[in-house]
Tab-separated table of C-alpha atoms and ligand atoms in Angstrom:
chain	number	residue	atom	x	y	z
N	1	UNK	CA	-2.245	-2.185	-29.673
N	2	UNK	CA	-2.005	-3.921	-26.095
N	3	UNK	CA	-2.362	-1.593	-23.543
N	4	UNK	CA	-1.369	-2.482	-19.732
N	5	UNK	CA	-2.103	1.119	-17.500
N	6	UNK	CA	-1.017	1.575	-14.007
N	7	UNK	CA	-2.938	2.656	-11.367
N	8	UNK	CA	-6.616	2.114	-9.752
N	9	UNK	CA	-8.407	6.027	-9.194
N	10	UNK	CA	-10.887	8.047	-10.773
N	11	UNK	CA	-8.079	9.274	-13.083
N	12	UNK	CA	-7.254	6.340	-14.769
N	13	UNK	CA	-10.608	5.000	-14.402
N	14	UNK	CA	-10.879	7.924	-17.038
N	15	UNK	CA	-7.822	6.950	-19.228
N	16	UNK	CA	-9.737	3.619	-18.922
N	17	UNK	CA	-12.633	4.309	-20.391
N	18	UNK	CA	-11.602	6.960	-23.503
N	19	UNK	CA	-8.106	3.806	-24.137
N	20	UNK	CA	-11.118	1.486	-25.071
N	21	UNK	CA	-13.075	3.569	-27.581
N	22	UNK	CA	-10.145	4.494	-29.628
N	23	UNK	CA	-10.048	1.842	-32.697
N	24	UNK	CA	-6.486	2.116	-32.510
N	25	UNK	CA	-6.979	-0.627	-28.115
N	26	UNK	CA	-6.292	-4.026	-27.815
N	27	UNK	CA	-5.855	-5.995	-25.393
N	28	UNK	CA	-5.831	-3.264	-22.357
N	29	UNK	CA	-5.529	-4.095	-18.978
N	30	UNK	CA	-4.961	-2.550	-15.639
N	31	UNK	CA	-2.847	-2.629	-12.790
N	32	UNK	CA	-4.416	-2.993	-10.310
N	33	UNK	CA	-8.078	-0.481	-11.547
N	34	UNK	CA	-11.516	-0.754	-9.569
N	35	UNK	CA	-14.568	-2.155	-10.598
N	36	UNK	CA	-15.869	0.690	-12.842
N	37	UNK	CA	-12.238	-0.144	-15.158
N	38	UNK	CA	-13.472	-3.337	-15.139
N	39	UNK	CA	-16.263	-2.669	-17.665
N	40	UNK	CA	-13.557	-0.398	-19.690
N	41	UNK	CA	-9.953	-3.344	-19.843
N	42	UNK	CA	-8.819	-6.660	-17.723
N	43	UNK	CA	-7.675	-6.078	-13.514
N	44	UNK	CA	-5.010	-7.971	-12.931
N	45	UNK	CA	-3.675	-8.046	-9.147
N	46	UNK	CA	-0.635	-6.248	-9.551
N	47	UNK	CA	0.627	-3.513	-7.159
N	48	UNK	CA	1.771	-0.328	-8.220
N	49	UNK	CA	4.538	-0.437	-7.005
N	50	UNK	CA	5.417	-4.144	-7.729
N	51	UNK	CA	7.733	-2.950	-10.819
N	52	UNK	CA	8.895	-6.598	-11.258
N	53	UNK	CA	5.404	-7.813	-11.405
N	54	UNK	CA	4.564	-4.803	-13.922
N	55	UNK	CA	8.070	-5.894	-16.318
N	56	UNK	CA	6.642	-9.490	-16.692
N	57	UNK	CA	3.188	-8.696	-17.124
N	58	UNK	CA	4.775	-6.328	-19.527
N	59	UNK	CA	6.724	-9.155	-20.898
N	60	UNK	CA	4.156	-12.208	-20.976
N	61	UNK	CA	1.266	-9.974	-23.032
N	62	UNK	CA	3.000	-8.622	-25.213
N	63	UNK	CA	2.061	-4.743	-24.284
N	64	UNK	CA	2.609	-2.196	-26.499
N	65	UNK	CA	2.274	0.950	-24.227
N	66	UNK	CA	2.311	1.201	-20.601
N	67	UNK	CA	0.759	4.316	-20.133
N	68	UNK	CA	1.463	5.185	-16.031
N	69	UNK	CA	-1.185	7.107	-14.092
N	70	UNK	CA	0.656	7.577	-10.403
N	71	UNK	CA	3.229	8.904	-9.025
N	72	UNK	CA	5.147	6.994	-7.084
N	73	UNK	CA	6.280	4.359	-9.358
N	74	UNK	CA	7.637	6.796	-11.762
N	75	UNK	CA	9.649	8.846	-9.248
N	76	UNK	CA	10.212	5.055	-8.637
N	77	UNK	CA	11.690	3.930	-11.790
N	78	UNK	CA	9.648	2.623	-13.847
N	79	UNK	CA	9.264	3.852	-16.673
N	80	UNK	CA	13.133	3.411	-16.614
N	81	UNK	CA	12.896	-0.225	-15.847
N	82	UNK	CA	10.213	-0.427	-19.114
N	83	UNK	CA	13.171	1.537	-21.195
N	84	UNK	CA	15.615	-0.718	-20.858
N	85	UNK	CA	13.152	-4.181	-20.902
N	86	UNK	CA	12.448	-2.574	-24.030
N	87	UNK	CA	8.854	-1.557	-23.774
N	88	UNK	CA	7.365	1.590	-24.573
N	89	UNK	CA	6.237	3.986	-21.386
N	90	UNK	CA	4.033	6.693	-21.442
N	91	UNK	CA	5.870	8.525	-18.260
N	92	UNK	CA	8.211	10.253	-17.114
N	93	UNK	CA	11.657	8.372	-15.973
N	94	UNK	CA	13.277	8.818	-12.429
N	95	UNK	CA	14.847	11.953	-13.042
N	96	UNK	CA	12.502	13.762	-15.043
N	97	UNK	CA	9.701	12.986	-12.247
N	98	UNK	CA	11.962	14.979	-10.005
N	99	UNK	CA	9.751	18.460	-10.872
N	100	UNK	CA	7.216	16.502	-8.555
N	101	UNK	CA	9.088	14.434	-6.014
N	102	UNK	CA	11.162	17.132	-5.509
N	103	UNK	CA	10.955	20.080	-4.991
N	104	UNK	CA	13.548	21.663	-3.902
N	105	UNK	CA	15.448	19.901	-7.018
N	106	UNK	CA	11.908	21.603	-9.407
N	107	UNK	CA	12.583	25.329	-7.777
N	108	UNK	CA	16.244	24.811	-8.550
N	109	UNK	CA	15.694	24.547	-12.194
N	110	UNK	CA	12.692	26.538	-12.231
N	111	UNK	CA	15.088	29.547	-10.862
N	112	UNK	CA	18.037	28.464	-13.347
N	113	UNK	CA	15.661	28.790	-15.990
N	114	UNK	CA	14.327	32.494	-15.158
N	115	UNK	CA	10.617	30.812	-14.330
N	116	UNK	CA	8.474	33.704	-12.229
N	117	UNK	CA	7.914	31.113	-8.514
N	118	UNK	CA	7.756	31.936	-5.560
N	119	UNK	CA	11.357	33.155	-3.639
N	120	UNK	CA	12.462	30.599	-1.828
N	121	UNK	CA	14.981	28.474	0.100
N	122	UNK	CA	15.384	25.107	0.736
N	123	UNK	CA	17.129	23.860	3.809
N	124	UNK	CA	17.722	20.931	5.900
N	125	UNK	CA	18.960	22.547	8.701
N	126	UNK	CA	16.137	23.930	11.560
N	127	UNK	CA	18.016	26.934	13.077
N	128	UNK	CA	18.747	28.222	9.343
N	129	UNK	CA	14.921	27.487	8.366
N	130	UNK	CA	13.640	29.924	11.836
N	131	UNK	CA	16.246	32.552	10.758
N	132	UNK	CA	14.825	32.319	6.758
N	133	UNK	CA	11.117	32.187	8.356
N	134	UNK	CA	11.750	35.485	11.383
N	135	UNK	CA	12.962	37.780	8.448
N	136	UNK	CA	10.594	37.011	5.862
N	137	UNK	CA	7.771	36.531	8.363
N	138	UNK	CA	3.719	35.140	7.847
N	139	UNK	CA	2.069	34.062	5.588
N	140	UNK	CA	4.651	31.837	5.066
N	141	UNK	CA	4.005	28.327	3.201
N	142	UNK	CA	6.551	25.244	4.003
N	143	UNK	CA	6.650	22.145	1.819
N	144	UNK	CA	7.988	18.691	2.557
N	145	UNK	CA	10.319	17.804	-0.046
N	146	UNK	CA	9.396	15.126	-1.329
N	147	UNK	CA	6.154	13.217	-1.750
N	148	UNK	CA	3.228	13.350	0.747
N	149	UNK	CA	0.381	12.102	-0.624
N	150	UNK	CA	-0.575	16.495	-1.286
N	151	UNK	CA	-0.262	16.400	2.609
N	152	UNK	CA	3.535	18.241	2.370
N	153	UNK	CA	2.083	21.612	2.037
N	154	UNK	CA	1.517	23.966	4.977
N	155	UNK	CA	1.038	27.419	4.629
N	156	UNK	CA	1.640	29.194	7.951
N	157	UNK	CA	-0.490	31.884	9.171
N	158	UNK	CA	2.088	32.889	11.806
N	159	UNK	CA	6.130	32.894	12.238
N	160	UNK	CA	5.260	30.762	15.180
N	161	UNK	CA	3.571	28.417	13.351
N	162	UNK	CA	5.411	27.634	10.146
N	163	UNK	CA	8.440	27.195	13.164
N	164	UNK	CA	6.899	24.111	14.767
N	165	UNK	CA	5.503	23.133	10.815
N	166	UNK	CA	9.677	23.281	10.009
N	167	UNK	CA	11.345	21.134	12.915
N	168	UNK	CA	8.124	18.948	12.431
N	169	UNK	CA	9.148	17.975	9.201
N	170	UNK	CA	12.793	18.223	9.605
N	171	UNK	CA	13.273	15.520	12.363
N	172	UNK	CA	11.066	13.229	10.318
N	173	UNK	CA	8.320	13.509	12.440
N	174	UNK	CA	5.359	14.754	10.046
N	175	UNK	CA	6.343	13.149	6.385
N	176	UNK	CA	9.357	10.304	6.906
N	177	UNK	CA	11.983	10.938	5.228
N	178	UNK	CA	9.957	13.065	2.033
N	179	UNK	CA	10.302	15.666	5.229
N	180	UNK	CA	14.759	15.905	5.558
N	181	UNK	CA	14.723	18.578	3.162
N	182	UNK	CA	11.925	21.704	3.173
N	183	UNK	CA	11.394	24.485	0.982
N	184	UNK	CA	9.895	27.512	2.807
N	185	UNK	CA	8.395	30.031	0.240
N	186	UNK	CA	6.540	33.303	-0.370
N	187	UNK	CA	2.937	33.247	-0.266
N	188	UNK	CA	1.542	34.360	-3.109
N	189	UNK	CA	-1.879	35.621	-3.311
N	190	UNK	CA	-4.391	35.248	-6.004
N	191	UNK	CA	-6.374	32.592	-7.678
N	192	UNK	CA	-5.166	29.344	-9.348
N	193	UNK	CA	-5.612	27.265	-12.104
N	194	UNK	CA	-4.125	24.423	-13.189
N	195	UNK	CA	-2.464	23.676	-17.127
N	196	UNK	CA	-1.383	20.288	-18.348
N	197	UNK	CA	0.840	19.426	-21.718
N	198	UNK	CA	1.706	16.351	-23.172
N	199	UNK	CA	6.273	16.272	-24.284
N	200	UNK	CA	7.675	13.177	-25.888
N	201	UNK	CA	11.183	14.509	-24.201
N	202	UNK	CA	11.738	17.579	-27.001
N	203	UNK	CA	8.205	18.340	-28.689
N	204	UNK	CA	5.381	19.220	-26.401
N	205	UNK	CA	1.183	18.935	-27.321
N	206	UNK	CA	-0.319	21.698	-25.788
N	207	UNK	CA	-3.188	20.113	-23.235
N	208	UNK	CA	-5.968	22.474	-22.380
N	209	UNK	CA	-6.594	23.945	-18.285
N	210	UNK	CA	-8.391	22.799	-15.644
N	211	UNK	CA	-8.965	24.115	-11.744
N	212	UNK	CA	-8.912	21.567	-9.226
N	213	UNK	CA	-11.084	23.053	-6.042
N	214	UNK	CA	-8.808	21.271	-3.065
N	215	UNK	CA	-10.439	22.505	0.075
N	216	UNK	CA	-13.674	19.962	1.635
N	217	UNK	CA	-15.973	22.326	2.732
N	218	UNK	CA	-18.192	24.600	0.459
N	219	UNK	CA	-16.591	28.049	-0.603
N	220	UNK	CA	-12.576	26.392	-0.088
N	221	UNK	CA	-13.107	26.094	3.849
N	222	UNK	CA	-11.912	22.835	5.982
N	223	UNK	CA	-9.158	21.114	5.416
N	224	UNK	CA	-6.427	20.504	1.863
N	225	UNK	CA	-7.737	17.025	-0.182
N	226	UNK	CA	-6.070	15.309	-3.182
N	227	UNK	CA	-8.816	17.759	-4.989
N	228	UNK	CA	-12.457	17.688	-4.052
N	229	UNK	CA	-14.116	18.641	-8.157
N	230	UNK	CA	-13.024	20.635	-11.198
N	231	UNK	CA	-13.965	22.055	-14.429
N	232	UNK	CA	-11.685	22.006	-17.690
N	233	UNK	CA	-11.192	25.016	-19.238
N	234	UNK	CA	-10.442	26.802	-16.496
N	235	UNK	CA	-12.873	30.836	-16.270
N	236	UNK	CA	-8.841	32.475	-15.630
N	237	UNK	CA	-7.604	30.874	-19.448
N	238	UNK	CA	-7.630	33.461	-22.127
N	239	UNK	CA	-5.356	33.093	-25.270
N	240	UNK	CA	-3.452	35.711	-23.679
N	241	UNK	CA	-2.992	34.042	-20.292
N	242	UNK	CA	-2.057	30.288	-22.715
N	243	UNK	CA	0.615	32.529	-25.336
N	244	UNK	CA	2.469	33.013	-21.415
N	245	UNK	CA	2.089	30.273	-19.464
N	246	UNK	CA	3.733	28.586	-22.848
N	247	UNK	CA	5.933	30.930	-23.416
N	248	UNK	CA	7.659	31.673	-19.573
N	249	UNK	CA	7.436	28.639	-18.274
N	250	UNK	CA	6.518	25.884	-20.213
N	251	UNK	CA	8.725	26.004	-23.257
N	252	UNK	CA	11.976	27.276	-20.427
N	253	UNK	CA	11.012	23.765	-19.106
N	254	UNK	CA	10.771	21.434	-21.805
N	255	UNK	CA	13.850	22.615	-23.147
N	256	UNK	CA	15.411	23.200	-20.159
N	257	UNK	CA	14.859	19.286	-19.350
N	258	UNK	CA	16.350	18.522	-22.575
N	259	UNK	CA	19.433	20.604	-21.965
N	260	UNK	CA	20.046	19.802	-19.109
N	261	UNK	CA	20.619	15.476	-20.624
N	262	UNK	CA	16.829	14.754	-18.774
N	263	UNK	CA	14.353	14.945	-20.580
N	264	UNK	CA	10.809	15.420	-19.426
N	265	UNK	CA	8.665	12.329	-21.139
N	266	UNK	CA	5.236	12.557	-20.416
N	267	UNK	CA	2.425	14.858	-18.674
N	268	UNK	CA	3.390	17.759	-17.833
N	269	UNK	CA	0.520	19.398	-14.990
N	270	UNK	CA	1.417	23.292	-13.872
N	271	UNK	CA	-0.080	24.701	-10.507
N	272	UNK	CA	-0.254	27.423	-10.978
N	273	UNK	CA	-1.258	31.208	-9.117
N	274	UNK	CA	-2.671	34.375	-11.038
N	275	UNK	CA	-1.267	37.464	-9.270
N	276	UNK	CA	-2.430	40.408	-10.834
N	277	UNK	CA	-3.334	38.669	-14.063
N	278	UNK	CA	0.068	36.979	-14.183
N	279	UNK	CA	0.933	33.415	-14.064
N	280	UNK	CA	2.954	32.205	-10.764
N	281	UNK	CA	4.470	28.564	-11.291
N	282	UNK	CA	3.276	27.199	-7.617
N	283	UNK	CA	4.496	23.570	-7.763
N	284	UNK	CA	4.910	20.852	-11.351
N	285	UNK	CA	3.540	17.074	-11.241
N	286	UNK	CA	4.436	15.047	-13.873
N	287	UNK	CA	0.816	13.082	-14.516
N	288	UNK	CA	-2.371	14.058	-14.999
N	289	UNK	CA	-4.251	15.571	-12.161
N	290	UNK	CA	-7.158	14.051	-9.974
N	291	UNK	CA	-9.585	14.575	-10.370
N	292	UNK	CA	-8.967	16.668	-13.186
N	293	UNK	CA	-7.840	14.041	-15.929
N	294	UNK	CA	-11.904	13.312	-15.771
N	295	UNK	CA	-12.825	16.849	-17.407
N	296	UNK	CA	-9.528	17.246	-19.517
N	297	UNK	CA	-9.900	13.797	-21.641
N	298	UNK	CA	-13.841	14.314	-21.619
N	299	UNK	CA	-12.894	17.230	-23.869
N	300	UNK	CA	-10.504	15.802	-25.937
N	301	UNK	CA	-11.106	15.891	-29.753
N	302	UNK	CA	-8.103	13.357	-30.724
N	303	UNK	CA	-7.291	9.854	-30.785
N	304	UNK	CA	-6.093	8.993	-26.632
N	305	UNK	CA	-4.179	6.358	-28.024
N	306	UNK	CA	-2.379	7.942	-30.418
N	307	UNK	CA	-0.920	10.773	-28.594
N	308	UNK	CA	-0.177	8.335	-25.790
N	309	UNK	CA	1.624	6.171	-27.754
N	310	UNK	CA	3.239	9.338	-30.260
N	311	UNK	CA	4.657	10.547	-27.152
N	312	UNK	CA	6.514	7.284	-26.074
N	313	UNK	CA	7.631	7.425	-29.081
N	314	UNK	CA	9.400	10.636	-29.700
N	315	UNK	CA	6.952	11.088	-32.432
N	316	UNK	CA	4.858	14.310	-31.519
N	317	UNK	CA	6.013	16.273	-34.343
N	318	UNK	CA	4.258	13.978	-36.516
N	319	UNK	CA	0.909	14.684	-34.658
N	320	UNK	CA	1.063	18.223	-32.825
N	321	UNK	CA	-0.490	20.067	-35.421
N	322	UNK	CA	-3.871	17.233	-34.973
N	323	UNK	CA	-4.808	17.150	-31.499
N	324	UNK	CA	-8.419	19.516	-30.728
N	325	UNK	CA	-10.637	20.139	-28.171
N	326	UNK	CA	-14.364	20.533	-28.422
N	327	UNK	CA	-15.451	23.875	-27.523
N	328	UNK	CA	-17.900	22.375	-24.434
N	329	UNK	CA	-17.079	22.630	-20.747
N	330	UNK	CA	-16.489	19.384	-18.480
N	331	UNK	CA	-16.463	19.431	-14.008
N	332	UNK	CA	-16.672	17.017	-11.521
N	333	UNK	CA	-17.752	16.644	-8.733
N	334	UNK	CA	-15.825	14.317	-5.708
N	335	UNK	CA	-17.325	12.444	-4.012
N	336	UNK	CA	-16.168	11.524	-0.862
N	337	UNK	CA	-16.006	9.113	1.854
N	338	UNK	CA	-17.774	10.647	5.286
N	339	UNK	CA	-14.663	11.406	7.919
N	340	UNK	CA	-11.822	12.539	4.384
N	341	UNK	CA	-9.247	13.467	4.740
N	342	UNK	CA	-9.539	12.420	7.649
N	343	UNK	CA	-9.506	8.475	8.391
N	344	UNK	CA	-13.303	7.962	5.849
N	345	UNK	CA	-15.578	5.120	6.353
N	346	UNK	CA	-14.899	1.676	4.339
N	347	UNK	CA	-17.051	-0.715	3.634
N	348	UNK	CA	-20.730	1.424	2.773
N	349	UNK	CA	-22.138	0.321	-0.115
N	350	UNK	CA	-23.483	2.686	-2.935
N	351	UNK	CA	-26.234	2.515	-5.583
N	352	UNK	CA	-27.566	4.221	-8.095
N	353	UNK	CA	-24.563	4.437	-10.482
N	354	UNK	CA	-26.365	3.363	-13.221
N	355	UNK	CA	-29.240	5.385	-12.786
N	356	UNK	CA	-26.858	8.308	-12.021
N	357	UNK	CA	-24.695	7.595	-15.222
N	358	UNK	CA	-27.967	8.258	-17.261
N	359	UNK	CA	-27.862	11.741	-16.701
N	360	UNK	CA	-27.004	13.817	-19.677
N	361	UNK	CA	-23.620	14.103	-20.692
N	362	UNK	CA	-23.136	12.280	-17.273
N	363	UNK	CA	-20.516	9.410	-16.604
N	364	UNK	CA	-19.341	8.295	-13.093
N	365	UNK	CA	-15.920	7.595	-13.080
N	366	UNK	CA	-14.644	5.643	-9.594
N	367	UNK	CA	-12.452	5.896	-7.947
N	368	UNK	CA	-12.234	4.240	-5.099
N	369	UNK	CA	-14.198	1.849	-4.728
N	370	UNK	CA	-14.038	-2.026	-4.272
N	371	UNK	CA	-16.770	-5.008	-4.557
N	372	UNK	CA	-18.227	-7.015	-1.529
N	373	UNK	CA	-18.795	-10.450	-1.231
N	374	UNK	CA	-22.447	-10.263	-2.068
N	375	UNK	CA	-20.911	-7.711	-5.502
N	376	UNK	CA	-21.956	-4.964	-4.315
N	377	UNK	CA	-19.985	-1.584	-4.474
N	378	UNK	CA	-18.576	-0.329	-1.486
N	379	UNK	CA	-16.534	2.899	-0.829
N	380	UNK	CA	-12.113	1.310	-0.125
N	381	UNK	CA	-11.258	4.803	-0.357
N	382	UNK	CA	-11.414	8.851	0.250
N	383	UNK	CA	-12.477	10.073	-2.546
N	384	UNK	CA	-14.178	6.942	-3.837
N	385	UNK	CA	-16.348	8.825	-6.446
N	386	UNK	CA	-16.281	10.871	-9.896
N	387	UNK	CA	-19.641	12.356	-11.556
N	388	UNK	CA	-18.129	14.082	-13.887
N	389	UNK	CA	-20.534	15.834	-16.350
N	390	UNK	CA	-19.836	17.084	-20.645
N	391	UNK	CA	-22.448	19.974	-21.518
N	392	UNK	CA	-22.467	23.439	-23.566
N	393	UNK	CA	-21.773	25.622	-20.330
N	394	UNK	CA	-20.488	25.813	-17.197
N	395	UNK	CA	-23.756	26.020	-15.604
N	396	UNK	CA	-25.304	22.526	-17.368
N	397	UNK	CA	-22.247	21.089	-17.101
N	398	UNK	CA	-22.896	21.529	-13.327
N	399	UNK	CA	-27.093	21.034	-13.258
N	400	UNK	CA	-26.052	17.887	-14.876
N	401	UNK	CA	-23.402	16.929	-12.188
N	402	UNK	CA	-25.410	18.087	-9.584
N	403	UNK	CA	-28.961	15.599	-10.631
N	404	UNK	CA	-25.916	12.838	-11.320
N	405	UNK	CA	-25.284	12.818	-7.331
N	406	UNK	CA	-28.930	13.407	-6.259
N	407	UNK	CA	-29.980	9.992	-8.360
N	408	UNK	CA	-27.089	7.948	-6.175
N	409	UNK	CA	-27.932	6.266	-3.313
N	410	UNK	CA	-25.053	5.985	-0.658
N	411	UNK	CA	-26.273	7.937	2.597
N	412	UNK	CA	-22.472	8.176	3.871
N	413	UNK	CA	-20.601	10.021	1.178
N	414	UNK	CA	-21.201	14.048	0.602
N	415	UNK	CA	-19.496	16.151	-1.905
N	416	UNK	CA	-19.508	19.821	-1.499
N	417	UNK	CA	-21.991	21.042	-3.835
N	418	UNK	CA	-20.665	24.691	-5.598
N	419	UNK	CA	-17.908	22.937	-7.874
N	420	UNK	CA	-17.095	25.655	-10.693
N	421	UNK	CA	-18.854	28.866	-8.381
N	422	UNK	CA	-15.193	30.977	-8.914
N	423	UNK	CA	-16.153	30.537	-12.927
N	424	UNK	CA	-20.207	31.119	-12.696
N	425	UNK	CA	-19.984	34.712	-9.918
N	426	UNK	CA	-16.748	35.754	-12.237
N	427	UNK	CA	-18.113	38.752	-13.454
N	428	UNK	CA	-18.556	39.172	-17.114
N	429	UNK	CA	-16.630	35.854	-17.136
N	430	UNK	CA	-19.223	34.064	-17.619
N	431	UNK	CA	-18.636	33.768	-21.398
N	432	UNK	CA	-17.297	30.998	-23.397
N	433	UNK	CA	-17.430	28.441	-20.576
H	501	AMP	P1	1.011	21.037	-3.630
H	501	AMP	O1	1.223	20.254	-2.928
H	501	AMP	O2	2.311	22.394	-4.210
H	501	AMP	O3	0.041	21.271	-5.101
H	501	AMP	O4	0.579	23.055	-3.263
H	501	AMP	C1	-0.672	22.422	-2.704
H	501	AMP	C2	-1.708	23.556	-2.620
H	501	AMP	O5	-0.696	24.783	-1.409
H	501	AMP	C3	-1.592	24.275	-3.882
H	501	AMP	O6	-2.177	23.946	-4.470
H	501	AMP	C4	-1.670	26.167	-3.335
H	501	AMP	O7	-3.811	26.710	-3.102
H	501	AMP	C5	-0.903	25.511	-2.254
H	501	AMP	N1	-0.425	26.411	-2.459
H	501	AMP	C6	1.916	25.964	-2.484
H	501	AMP	N2	2.065	27.134	-2.294
H	501	AMP	C7	1.985	27.861	-2.554
H	501	AMP	C8	2.504	29.179	-2.471
H	501	AMP	N3	3.999	29.702	-2.450
H	501	AMP	N4	1.608	30.434	-1.780
H	501	AMP	C9	0.105	29.858	-1.890
H	501	AMP	N5	-0.439	29.019	-1.699
H	501	AMP	C10	0.482	27.710	-2.430
H	502	LIG	N1	-5.738	17.026	-7.907
H	502	LIG	C1	-4.937	17.533	-7.907
H	502	LIG	C2	-3.542	16.546	-7.969
H	502	LIG	O1	-3.911	15.658	-8.839
H	502	LIG	O2	-2.824	16.601	-7.754
């Protein structure tokens, strides 16, 4: 099969790396890709929002399957357009991607289907929002309705902070059009985990869990980021927890979307807060997480092309019982550029990636890299590398990942040193990790 992958991050590098290992993979292209992806795929200079360019290329190269990594083009209607041109695509329609693209849509949908979620209100009027905030009290969570590159959520510790954030969003100052409506919701105090399934509109296949590390600093301190590291499976994930998530969230969502004539096809990524042992849905994303994807795919014990192709063609029922996971742990440490999540320093030279790759079970995924005129790998984004280790348990995966990190020669890069700290410090929960 000729495959076109859309995106240029660590998630897409992990996808490309695994797709290329499949005996079913013919020619693999990636638009626009990055220097790491170029080892597995032919990178083509088409931007992810150039929908016409993507369609033209896919027809020209007789692409059998398009796999979309990031949310932007999905919300923008890329899957719908490919569908209209008869090209198989792994990823939801624009309307189904509203589960991620509009927090108001998502909250209304999950409430309609009685899926446990934080109590909320949705507002376009600042005075009404202010009354709601004053009535509810702090801490309280303010969310821009639309896509805001992971920055649209404010956990306000005081009523005044929540009101200011709300006014900045609604006026368009904070996030432009994405903030013209806000969701304001109850603050939930618990521990987070992420859970993933793949759906074809009707049938779904459970993938597995992961735990992300959103804050930039050790011990979960400092500013929010897109994710500074992850490991899979999450230590909170027991068979009982998984069953609750499937019964109370995933099945009602896939069935509900189908009943509402908005079938969901692609990766459904549930961001969950576990409060007193019960899962509560914080958010849905309609794609693989980054860096969660790097850890999940490292554990997949099934042909990725077959899985994504079956989902794209509505045939998951034919393979759903075959998908297996390796009974091991994968852990990804994100290396970011100095300045991230503010303004990251660009063009600094990164050496030692090949050396880091020699550590047992380690693969370094490129997330935000480019080549300079001398052909050297340089930083070209905030999150730059995902050093991913696969091992029998979490302690070994972590030790190996940091051994690889220490073999990199990139003085302008930094990482958190405590990825998976919750798993390693949880009493009695280390077993099986
Ligand atoms: P999101 O962009 O929706 O993933 O939210 C970003 C992060 O904000 C989540 O991963 C949580 O850590 C936090 N968050 C979102 N909603 C809530 C909530 N209702 N209570 C507590 N934390 C939340
Ligand atoms: N790592 C979180 C996300 O991909 O949204």
